[in-house]
CSV table of C-alpha atoms and ligand atoms in Angstrom, one decimal:
chain,number,residue,atom,x,y,z
A,1,GLY,CA,86.8,107.6,29.1
A,2,GLU,CA,84.9,105.0,31.1
A,3,LYS,CA,81.4,106.0,32.3
A,4,PRO,CA,80.8,106.5,36.0
A,5,LEU,CA,79.9,103.9,38.1
A,6,ILE,CA,76.3,103.2,39.7
A,7,VAL,CA,76.0,100.9,42.7
A,8,SER,CA,72.9,99.5,43.6
A,9,PHE,CA,72.7,97.9,47.0
A,10,GLY,CA,70.0,95.6,48.9
A,11,GLU,CA,68.0,92.5,48.0
A,12,MET,CA,67.4,90.4,44.8
A,13,LEU,CA,64.8,87.8,44.8
A,14,ILE,CA,62.1,86.1,42.7
A,15,ASP,CA,58.6,86.8,42.8
A,16,PHE,CA,56.5,84.0,41.8
A,17,VAL,CA,53.2,85.5,40.2
A,18,PRO,CA,50.2,83.3,39.4
A,19,THR,CA,49.5,82.2,35.7
A,20,GLU,CA,46.0,83.2,36.0
A,21,SER,CA,45.2,86.9,37.1
A,22,GLY,CA,42.7,87.8,39.5
A,23,VAL,CA,42.9,84.9,42.0
A,24,SER,CA,44.0,84.2,45.4
A,25,LEU,CA,47.5,82.5,46.2
A,26,ALA,CA,45.7,79.7,47.3
A,27,GLU,CA,43.5,79.2,44.3
A,28,ALA,CA,46.4,79.9,41.7
A,29,PRO,CA,46.7,76.9,39.3
A,30,GLY,CA,50.6,77.9,38.9
A,31,PHE,CA,53.2,80.2,39.1
A,32,LEU,CA,55.8,82.2,36.7
A,33,LYS,CA,59.0,83.3,38.1
A,34,ALA,CA,59.6,86.9,38.0
A,35,PRO,CA,63.3,87.8,39.2
A,36,GLY,CA,62.9,91.3,40.9
A,37,GLY,CA,64.1,93.0,44.0
A,38,ALA,CA,63.9,97.1,43.8
A,39,PRO,CA,67.6,97.6,43.9
A,40,ALA,CA,68.4,95.0,41.4
A,41,ASN,CA,65.9,96.6,38.9
A,42,VAL,CA,67.6,99.6,39.3
A,43,ALA,CA,70.8,97.9,38.4
A,44,ILE,CA,69.5,96.3,35.3
A,45,ALA,CA,67.5,99.7,34.3
A,46,VAL,CA,71.0,101.5,34.4
A,47,SER,CA,72.8,99.1,32.3
A,48,ARG,CA,70.0,98.5,29.7
A,49,LEU,CA,70.3,102.4,29.1
A,50,GLY,CA,73.7,101.9,28.5
A,51,GLY,CA,75.2,103.0,32.0
A,52,ARG,CA,77.9,101.5,34.1
A,53,SER,CA,76.0,99.6,36.9
A,54,ALA,CA,77.0,97.1,39.8
A,55,PHE,CA,74.6,95.3,42.3
A,56,VAL,CA,75.8,94.6,45.9
A,57,GLY,CA,74.1,92.2,47.7
A,58,LYS,CA,73.5,88.5,49.1
A,59,LEU,CA,72.0,85.4,47.4
A,60,GLY,CA,71.6,81.8,48.4
A,61,ASP,CA,74.1,79.5,47.0
A,62,ASP,CA,71.1,77.4,45.4
A,63,GLU,CA,69.8,77.4,41.8
A,64,PHE,CA,67.7,80.4,42.2
A,65,GLY,CA,70.7,82.5,43.4
A,66,HIS,CA,72.8,81.4,40.5
A,67,MET,CA,70.1,82.0,38.3
A,68,LEU,CA,69.7,85.5,39.6
A,69,ALA,CA,73.3,86.3,39.5
A,70,GLY,CA,73.3,85.0,35.7
A,71,ILE,CA,70.6,87.6,34.8
A,72,LEU,CA,72.6,90.3,36.3
A,73,ARG,CA,75.6,89.4,34.2
A,74,LYS,CA,73.6,88.8,31.1
A,75,ASN,CA,72.1,92.5,31.5
A,76,GLY,CA,75.8,93.8,31.9
A,77,VAL,CA,75.5,94.6,35.3
A,78,ALA,CA,78.8,93.9,37.3
A,79,ASP,CA,78.9,91.0,39.7
A,80,GLN,CA,81.9,91.5,41.9
A,81,GLY,CA,79.6,92.9,44.9
A,82,ILE,CA,77.5,90.0,44.8
A,83,ASN,CA,78.2,87.2,47.8
A,84,PHE,CA,76.5,83.7,48.3
A,85,ASP,CA,75.2,82.4,51.5
A,86,THR,CA,75.9,78.5,51.9
A,87,GLY,CA,73.4,78.3,54.8
A,88,ALA,CA,70.6,80.4,53.9
A,89,ARG,CA,68.1,80.3,50.7
A,90,THR,CA,67.6,83.3,48.1
A,91,ALA,CA,64.8,85.0,48.8
A,92,LEU,CA,61.2,84.2,47.2
A,93,ALA,CA,58.2,85.9,47.2
A,94,PHE,CA,54.7,85.0,46.1
A,95,VAL,CA,52.5,87.8,45.0
A,96,THR,CA,48.8,88.4,43.5
A,97,LEU,CA,46.6,91.0,42.6
A,98,ARG,CA,43.3,89.5,43.6
A,99,ALA,CA,39.9,90.0,42.0
A,100,ASP,CA,39.0,92.5,44.9
A,101,GLY,CA,42.2,94.6,43.8
A,102,ASP,CA,44.1,93.9,47.0
A,103,ARG,CA,47.7,92.5,46.6
A,104,GLU,CA,48.4,89.3,48.7
A,105,PHE,CA,52.1,88.5,49.7
A,106,MET,CA,53.8,85.4,51.0
A,107,PHE,CA,57.4,85.4,51.8
A,108,TYR,CA,60.4,83.1,52.2
A,109,ARG,CA,62.5,84.8,54.5
A,110,ASN,CA,63.4,83.2,57.5
A,111,PRO,CA,66.0,84.4,57.1
A,112,SER,CA,66.9,84.6,53.5
A,113,ALA,CA,70.4,85.0,52.2
A,114,ASP,CA,70.0,88.5,51.5
A,115,MET,CA,69.4,89.3,55.2
A,116,LEU,CA,72.6,87.7,55.9
A,117,LEU,CA,74.9,90.0,54.1
A,118,ARG,CA,77.5,91.1,56.8
A,119,PRO,CA,79.9,94.2,57.0
A,120,ASP,CA,82.8,92.2,56.6
A,121,GLU,CA,81.7,90.8,53.3
A,122,LEU,CA,81.2,94.2,51.7
A,123,ASN,CA,83.4,94.5,48.5
A,124,LEU,CA,84.7,98.1,49.4
A,125,GLU,CA,86.8,98.7,46.7
A,126,LEU,CA,83.8,98.3,44.4
A,127,ILE,CA,81.6,100.7,46.7
A,128,ARG,CA,84.4,103.1,46.8
A,129,SER,CA,84.5,103.2,43.0
A,130,ALA,CA,80.9,104.5,42.9
A,131,LYS,CA,80.1,107.6,41.5
A,132,VAL,CA,76.4,107.1,42.6
A,133,PHE,CA,75.3,105.0,45.3
A,134,HIS,CA,71.5,103.8,45.4
A,135,TYR,CA,69.5,101.7,48.1
A,136,GLY,CA,66.3,100.9,49.2
A,137,SER,CA,65.0,100.2,52.9
A,138,ILE,CA,64.4,96.2,53.0
A,139,SER,CA,68.0,95.8,54.4
A,140,LEU,CA,67.1,97.7,57.4
A,141,ILE,CA,64.7,95.2,58.6
A,142,VAL,CA,67.3,92.7,60.7
A,143,GLU,CA,70.7,92.4,61.4
A,144,PRO,CA,73.3,91.6,60.0
A,145,CYS,CA,72.3,93.3,56.6
A,146,ARG,CA,71.1,96.3,58.6
A,147,SER,CA,74.8,97.2,60.0
A,148,ALA,CA,76.1,95.9,56.3
A,149,HIS,CA,73.7,98.5,55.0
A,150,LEU,CA,74.7,101.2,56.9
A,151,LYS,CA,78.4,100.5,56.4
A,152,ALA,CA,78.2,100.3,52.7
A,153,MET,CA,76.2,104.1,52.7
A,154,GLU,CA,79.1,105.4,55.2
A,155,VAL,CA,81.9,104.1,52.8
A,156,ALA,CA,80.1,105.4,49.6
A,157,LYS,CA,79.7,108.6,51.3
A,158,GLU,CA,83.4,109.1,52.4
A,159,ALA,CA,84.4,108.3,48.9
A,160,GLY,CA,82.5,110.9,47.7
A,161,ALA,CA,79.5,108.9,46.0
A,162,LEU,CA,76.3,110.7,45.6
A,163,LEU,CA,73.8,108.9,47.9
A,164,SER,CA,70.3,108.0,46.4
A,165,TYR,CA,67.3,106.4,48.2
A,166,ASP,CA,63.9,104.9,47.3
A,167,PRO,CA,62.6,103.7,50.6
A,168,ASN,CA,60.3,101.2,48.6
A,169,LEU,CA,58.0,100.4,51.5
A,170,ARG,CA,56.5,97.2,51.5
A,171,GLU,CA,54.8,97.3,54.4
A,172,PRO,CA,54.0,93.7,54.8
A,173,LEU,CA,57.7,92.9,55.3
A,174,TRP,CA,58.0,95.2,58.1
A,175,PRO,CA,56.9,93.9,62.1
A,176,SER,CA,55.0,97.3,62.3
A,177,LYS,CA,54.2,100.3,60.9
A,178,GLU,CA,56.0,102.4,63.6
A,179,GLU,CA,59.2,99.9,62.9
A,180,ALA,CA,59.2,100.7,59.4
A,181,LYS,CA,58.6,104.6,59.9
A,182,THR,CA,61.2,104.6,62.4
A,183,GLN,CA,64.1,102.9,60.1
A,184,ILE,CA,62.9,104.7,57.1
A,185,MET,CA,63.4,108.1,58.8
A,186,SER,CA,66.6,107.0,60.7
A,187,ILE,CA,68.5,107.1,57.4
A,188,TRP,CA,66.5,109.7,55.8
A,189,ASP,CA,69.1,112.7,56.2
A,190,LYS,CA,71.7,110.9,54.3
A,191,ALA,CA,70.7,110.8,50.8
A,192,GLU,CA,71.1,113.7,48.3
A,193,ILE,CA,68.3,112.1,46.0
A,194,ILE,CA,65.2,110.6,47.5
A,195,LYS,CA,62.4,109.3,45.3
A,196,VAL,CA,59.0,108.4,47.0
A,197,SER,CA,55.8,107.3,45.6
A,198,ASP,CA,52.4,108.8,46.6
A,199,VAL,CA,51.8,106.0,48.8
A,200,GLU,CA,55.1,106.3,50.5
A,201,LEU,CA,54.6,110.1,51.1
A,202,GLU,CA,51.5,109.5,52.6
A,203,PHE,CA,52.7,106.8,54.8
A,204,LEU,CA,55.7,109.0,56.0
A,205,THR,CA,53.7,112.1,56.5
A,206,GLY,CA,50.3,110.9,57.4
A,207,SER,CA,48.4,113.2,54.9
A,208,ASN,CA,47.0,112.0,51.8
A,209,LYS,CA,47.4,115.8,50.6
A,210,ILE,CA,50.2,115.9,47.9
A,211,ASP,CA,50.7,119.5,48.3
A,212,ASP,CA,54.1,121.5,48.3
A,213,GLU,CA,53.7,121.8,52.1
A,214,THR,CA,53.2,118.2,52.8
A,215,VAL,CA,56.3,117.2,50.7
A,216,MET,CA,58.4,119.7,51.9
A,217,SER,CA,57.7,118.5,55.4
A,218,LEU,CA,59.9,115.6,54.5
A,219,TRP,CA,63.0,118.0,53.2
A,220,HIS,CA,66.5,118.0,54.7
A,221,PRO,CA,69.3,120.1,54.4
A,222,ASN,CA,71.5,117.6,52.7
A,223,LEU,CA,68.9,117.0,49.8
A,224,LYS,CA,69.6,118.0,46.4
A,225,LEU,CA,66.4,116.4,44.7
A,226,LEU,CA,63.1,114.9,46.2
A,227,LEU,CA,61.0,113.3,43.8
A,228,VAL,CA,57.2,112.1,44.1
A,229,THR,CA,56.3,109.6,41.6
A,230,LEU,CA,52.6,109.5,40.9
A,231,GLY,CA,52.2,106.8,38.6
A,232,GLU,CA,49.9,107.6,35.4
A,233,LYS,CA,50.2,111.1,36.7
A,234,GLY,CA,53.9,111.5,36.2
A,235,CYS,CA,55.9,113.4,39.0
A,236,ARG,CA,56.8,116.2,41.0
A,237,TYR,CA,60.1,117.2,41.9
A,238,TYR,CA,61.8,119.6,44.5
A,239,ALA,CA,65.3,120.9,44.7
A,240,LYS,CA,66.7,123.7,46.6
A,241,ASN,CA,66.0,126.3,44.3
A,242,PHE,CA,62.9,125.3,42.0
A,243,ARG,CA,60.2,122.8,42.0
A,244,GLY,CA,57.5,121.6,39.8
A,245,SER,CA,55.9,118.8,37.8
A,246,VAL,CA,56.4,116.8,34.7
A,247,ASP,CA,53.3,115.4,32.7
A,248,PRO,CA,53.2,111.6,32.3
A,249,PHE,CA,52.7,109.9,29.0
A,250,HIS,CA,49.4,108.2,28.3
A,251,VAL,CA,50.0,104.3,27.6
A,252,ASN,CA,48.1,101.3,27.5
A,253,ALA,CA,49.4,100.0,31.3
A,254,VAL,CA,49.5,96.3,31.8
A,255,ASP,CA,51.6,95.6,34.6
A,256,THR,CA,53.2,98.6,36.6
A,257,THR,CA,55.9,96.5,38.3
A,258,GLY,CA,59.0,98.0,38.3
A,259,ALA,CA,57.9,101.5,37.0
A,260,GLY,CA,59.8,103.3,40.0
A,261,ASP,CA,62.4,101.4,39.6
A,262,SER,CA,63.0,102.1,35.5
A,263,PHE,CA,62.2,105.6,36.6
A,264,VAL,CA,65.0,106.0,39.2
A,265,GLY,CA,67.4,104.1,36.9
A,266,ALA,CA,67.1,106.7,34.1
A,267,LEU,CA,67.5,109.3,36.5
A,268,LEU,CA,70.8,108.1,38.0
A,269,ASP,CA,72.2,107.1,34.8
A,270,LYS,CA,71.7,110.8,33.6
A,271,ILE,CA,72.8,112.5,37.1
A,272,ALA,CA,76.1,110.1,37.3
A,273,ASP,CA,76.9,111.6,33.6
A,274,ASP,CA,76.7,115.3,35.0
A,275,GLN,CA,75.7,116.1,38.5
A,276,SER,CA,75.1,119.7,37.3
A,277,ILE,CA,71.8,118.6,36.1
A,278,LEU,CA,70.8,118.9,39.6
A,279,GLU,CA,70.9,122.6,39.8
A,280,ASP,CA,69.7,123.4,36.3
A,281,GLU,CA,65.8,123.2,36.1
A,282,GLU,CA,65.7,123.0,32.5
A,283,ARG,CA,67.9,120.1,31.9
A,284,LEU,CA,66.5,118.4,35.0
A,285,ARG,CA,62.9,118.7,33.6
A,286,LYS,CA,64.3,117.0,30.2
A,287,VAL,CA,65.8,114.5,32.2
A,288,LEU,CA,62.4,113.3,34.0
A,289,ARG,CA,60.7,113.3,30.8
A,290,PHE,CA,62.8,110.8,29.8
A,291,ALA,CA,62.7,108.9,33.1
A,292,ASN,CA,58.6,109.2,32.9
A,293,ALA,CA,59.1,107.8,29.4
A,294,CYS,CA,61.2,104.8,31.0
A,295,GLY,CA,58.3,104.2,33.9
A,296,ALA,CA,55.5,104.4,31.4
A,297,ILE,CA,57.2,101.9,28.8
A,298,THR,CA,57.8,99.6,31.6
A,299,THR,CA,54.6,99.6,32.3
A,300,THR,CA,53.5,98.1,28.9
A,301,LYS,CA,54.9,94.9,29.2
A,302,LYS,CA,54.7,92.1,32.1
A,303,GLY,CA,57.2,91.9,34.8
A,304,ALA,CA,59.6,94.4,35.9
A,305,ILE,CA,63.2,93.1,34.3
A,306,PRO,CA,61.8,92.2,30.9
A,307,ALA,CA,59.9,95.4,30.7
A,308,LEU,CA,62.9,97.9,31.4
A,309,PRO,CA,63.8,99.9,28.0
A,310,SER,CA,67.0,100.3,26.5
A,311,ASP,CA,68.0,103.8,25.3
A,312,ALA,CA,67.1,103.2,21.7
A,313,GLU,CA,63.5,102.1,22.8
A,314,VAL,CA,63.1,105.3,24.9
A,315,LEU,CA,64.4,107.3,22.0
A,316,SER,CA,61.9,106.2,19.6
A,317,PHE,CA,59.0,106.3,22.1
A,318,LEU,CA,60.0,110.0,22.7
A,319,GLU,CA,60.1,110.4,18.8
A,320,GLY,CA,57.0,108.6,18.2
B,1,ADP,P1,56.3,103.2,41.9
B,1,ADP,O1,56.4,102.0,41.0
B,1,ADP,O2,57.5,103.5,42.5
B,1,ADP,O3,55.2,103.4,42.6
B,1,ADP,P2,55.1,104.9,39.9
B,1,ADP,O4,54.2,103.8,39.7
B,1,ADP,O5,54.8,106.1,40.4
B,1,ADP,O6,56.1,104.2,40.9
B,1,ADP,O7,55.8,104.9,38.4
B,1,ADP,C1,56.9,105.6,38.5
B,1,ADP,C2,56.8,106.5,36.9
B,1,ADP,O8,56.5,105.6,35.9
B,1,ADP,C3,55.8,107.7,37.2
B,1,ADP,O9,56.0,109.0,37.8
B,1,ADP,C4,55.5,107.7,35.4
B,1,ADP,O10,55.9,108.7,34.9
B,1,ADP,C5,55.7,106.5,35.1
B,1,ADP,N1,54.3,105.5,34.9
B,1,ADP,C6,53.7,104.8,36.0
B,1,ADP,N2,52.9,104.2,35.9
B,1,ADP,C7,52.2,104.7,34.8
B,1,ADP,C8,51.0,104.8,34.0
B,1,ADP,N3,50.1,103.9,34.2
B,1,ADP,N4,51.0,105.3,32.8
B,1,ADP,C9,51.9,106.0,32.6
B,1,ADP,N5,53.2,106.3,33.2
B,1,ADP,C10,53.3,105.5,34.1
């Protein structure tokens, strides 16, 4: 039969990355276009691995917007959930890793098309056909995309989808830390699967200790799986009846962008096929090993989307 559908909801944008590393944005001699946006990366991660995937979000009716929609289509992501805004432009971000190790961001979002998605524009039929519905947090920042986000979650849930949340905190986008925390926690108890990074764990709990007590302070009764990704240290998992960690793969990382999205895409692809994995620690560990491999492979190439692996690539990595 047909593969189960995974719908990713949220933003897609273009990161402009300096052609030279270790410079400030002002010093950058030029920029390369790197398509991204966490939910879009997840949608492509799923389809590269052979899963069935759709993206729901809004792009500008401009060259960048149509370029991004084309990238989704070319990668096998269904496009019936994409809207184009004729007034506002596609979101753009300028990102650099400066020589001092700090990331510097500048955004074109005043407002960008993704923020203008309205609840009445949602393709409800597509959302209702999702087996897994995945989302981030950025669409919670302002209206009307906040209402669209909440409605899409509700519709997916009512139709029986498994909800998956990656807060994907990008602090500079929020008006304040408090606002970010409040909005993230306002939808916290809706998702059955949540993935946080170590940085987000610290932000949400106020503790820099990654011990079970700190992680479990974020537990809620609807949760089936809480994941903490630890970059080169692998990941930890928390389910109702078991918890543990899965070792990382050692690779020569050149760009970690998209590692988390690659990890999430792999996990969701497997879980959409068989939700009983969530109750079986041995099989879940296998899936997380696969997801760790996806994350690791993604760090070995520049950019997010170009670095997302195919199923065959992951299998040969695991055998090699
Ligand atoms: P995020 O991108 O959300 O911060 P991480 O950086 O923790 O997420 O990456 C997700 C997963 O990708 C990790 O759990 C790990 O398995 C893998 N990964 C990330 N960075 C590396 C690395 N430098 N070496 C090996 N594996 C990595």
